[in-house]
Amino acid sequence: MTPMLNEPLSGALHELLAARSLRERNRELALALVAAGNRGESNHLTRPWTGTTTPQAVPEGLRLTAHSVIADHDAVALRATARTEGAAWSLIAELRFDAAGRIEQCHHLLVPDSTAAAPPAR
């Protein structure tokens, strides 16, 4: 018997594939924000350094390194390290995207990372 698209299984499969593609798209959008910040472009992830009301230039040498990105439907959790000359921070960001891929919400936690900036132990 050949499966038809109107069968219940095909509807469940369609929902599963649609949800997966939405998660993948949102994961890629979060990684694109990291890449844009590394190119010196001001965005939601660089706001702790550029300001929220009148964005300024991203500090020279700011580097973001994504360690994990977890997406679930329209929400993405990003764990990253941010470094400038002589300083490092752990960055946790929760991003929520709309259907068009625009950021609806962004909450982030920035914690100074004294171990990343310290010289290696001998």
Tab-separated table of C-alpha atoms in Angstrom:
chain	number	residue	atom	x	y	z
A	1	MET	CA	0.000	0.000	0.000
A	2	THR	CA	1.343	3.408	-0.981
A	3	PRO	CA	1.158	6.033	1.801
A	4	MET	CA	-0.924	9.096	1.002
A	5	LEU	CA	-0.190	12.629	2.217
A	6	ASN	CA	-3.552	12.851	3.935
A	7	GLU	CA	-2.824	9.955	6.285
A	8	PRO	CA	-2.301	10.808	10.004
A	9	LEU	CA	1.323	9.647	9.980
A	10	SER	CA	2.236	12.057	7.186
A	11	GLY	CA	0.734	14.942	9.195
A	12	ALA	CA	2.820	14.027	12.232
A	13	LEU	CA	5.905	13.660	10.050
A	14	HIS	CA	5.257	17.072	8.486
A	15	GLU	CA	4.979	18.659	11.949
A	16	LEU	CA	8.190	16.983	13.066
A	17	LEU	CA	10.117	18.153	9.989
A	18	ALA	CA	8.713	21.683	10.241
A	19	ALA	CA	9.711	21.926	13.910
A	20	ARG	CA	13.196	20.617	13.116
A	21	SER	CA	13.719	23.109	10.305
A	22	LEU	CA	12.541	25.959	12.572
A	23	ARG	CA	15.031	24.906	15.269
A	24	GLU	CA	17.843	24.642	12.720
A	25	ARG	CA	17.011	28.059	11.242
A	26	ASN	CA	16.968	29.700	14.674
A	27	ARG	CA	20.215	27.975	15.662
A	28	GLU	CA	21.853	29.290	12.487
A	29	LEU	CA	20.514	32.807	13.182
A	30	ALA	CA	22.105	32.767	16.656
A	31	LEU	CA	25.447	31.654	15.184
A	32	ALA	CA	25.137	34.391	12.541
A	33	LEU	CA	24.861	36.958	15.370
A	34	VAL	CA	28.116	35.612	16.834
A	35	ALA	CA	29.823	35.892	13.428
A	36	ALA	CA	28.467	39.422	12.907
A	37	GLY	CA	29.781	40.489	16.322
A	38	ASN	CA	33.200	39.114	15.395
A	39	ARG	CA	33.094	41.230	12.211
A	40	GLY	CA	32.539	44.317	14.375
A	41	GLU	CA	28.796	44.655	13.716
A	42	SER	CA	26.680	45.824	16.640
A	43	ASN	CA	23.812	43.452	17.518
A	44	HIS	CA	21.918	42.005	20.490
A	45	LEU	CA	24.903	39.942	21.640
A	46	THR	CA	27.321	42.903	21.626
A	47	ARG	CA	24.997	45.285	23.510
A	48	PRO	CA	26.846	44.942	26.830
A	49	TRP	CA	29.802	46.640	25.086
A	50	THR	CA	27.963	48.946	22.682
A	51	GLY	CA	24.974	50.214	24.669
A	52	THR	CA	21.260	49.622	24.149
A	53	THR	CA	19.778	53.024	23.306
A	54	THR	CA	22.362	54.479	20.935
A	55	PRO	CA	24.540	51.654	19.659
A	56	GLN	CA	28.213	52.487	19.469
A	57	ALA	CA	31.016	50.716	17.692
A	58	VAL	CA	31.966	47.258	18.884
A	59	PRO	CA	35.262	47.479	20.822
A	60	GLU	CA	38.321	46.618	18.762
A	61	GLY	CA	39.358	43.042	19.384
A	62	LEU	CA	36.064	41.775	20.850
A	63	ARG	CA	35.841	38.063	20.004
A	64	LEU	CA	32.838	35.856	20.656
A	65	THR	CA	33.251	32.086	20.744
A	66	ALA	CA	30.076	29.979	20.756
A	67	HIS	CA	30.345	26.834	22.867
A	68	SER	CA	26.792	25.523	22.675
A	69	VAL	CA	23.568	26.492	20.966
A	70	ILE	CA	20.307	24.807	21.920
A	71	ALA	CA	17.160	25.609	19.948
A	72	ASP	CA	13.580	24.719	20.812
A	73	HIS	CA	10.846	26.073	18.545
A	74	ASP	CA	11.266	29.886	18.538
A	75	ALA	CA	13.765	30.053	21.442
A	76	VAL	CA	17.532	29.608	21.385
A	77	ALA	CA	19.939	29.356	24.320
A	78	LEU	CA	23.523	30.326	23.491
A	79	ARG	CA	26.558	29.779	25.720
A	80	ALA	CA	29.653	31.664	24.621
A	81	THR	CA	32.879	33.282	25.741
A	82	ALA	CA	33.542	36.935	24.987
A	83	ARG	CA	37.102	38.244	25.036
A	84	THR	CA	38.718	41.628	24.671
A	85	GLU	CA	42.299	42.573	25.370
A	86	GLY	CA	43.027	41.222	28.846
A	87	ALA	CA	39.426	40.456	29.853
A	88	ALA	CA	37.025	37.567	29.357
A	89	TRP	CA	33.355	36.932	30.144
A	90	SER	CA	31.017	33.985	30.076
A	91	LEU	CA	27.956	34.957	28.047
A	92	ILE	CA	24.615	33.167	28.300
A	93	ALA	CA	21.914	34.490	25.974
A	94	GLU	CA	18.308	33.472	25.404
A	95	LEU	CA	16.980	34.652	22.066
A	96	ARG	CA	13.398	34.398	20.810
A	97	PHE	CA	12.737	34.731	17.080
A	98	ASP	CA	9.499	35.523	15.247
A	99	ALA	CA	8.242	33.641	12.182
A	100	ALA	CA	10.296	35.882	9.863
A	101	GLY	CA	13.520	35.254	11.810
A	102	ARG	CA	13.658	38.640	13.551
A	103	ILE	CA	14.645	38.825	17.214
A	104	GLU	CA	11.598	39.362	19.430
A	105	GLN	CA	13.407	39.044	22.765
A	106	CYS	CA	16.969	38.799	23.960
A	107	HIS	CA	18.002	38.252	27.553
A	108	HIS	CA	21.626	37.763	28.432
A	109	LEU	CA	23.784	37.165	31.441
A	110	LEU	CA	27.382	38.294	31.374
A	111	VAL	CA	29.772	37.078	34.067
A	112	PRO	CA	33.452	38.078	34.274
A	113	ASP	CA	35.589	34.983	33.769
A	114	SER	CA	38.706	35.404	35.880
A	115	THR	CA	40.045	31.958	34.946
A	116	ALA	CA	40.029	32.649	31.190
A	117	ALA	CA	41.990	35.877	31.550
A	118	ALA	CA	44.516	34.477	34.019
A	119	PRO	CA	47.910	33.258	32.800
A	120	PRO	CA	48.261	29.482	32.556
A	121	ALA	CA	49.418	27.664	35.690
A	122	ARG	CA	52.991	26.390	35.719
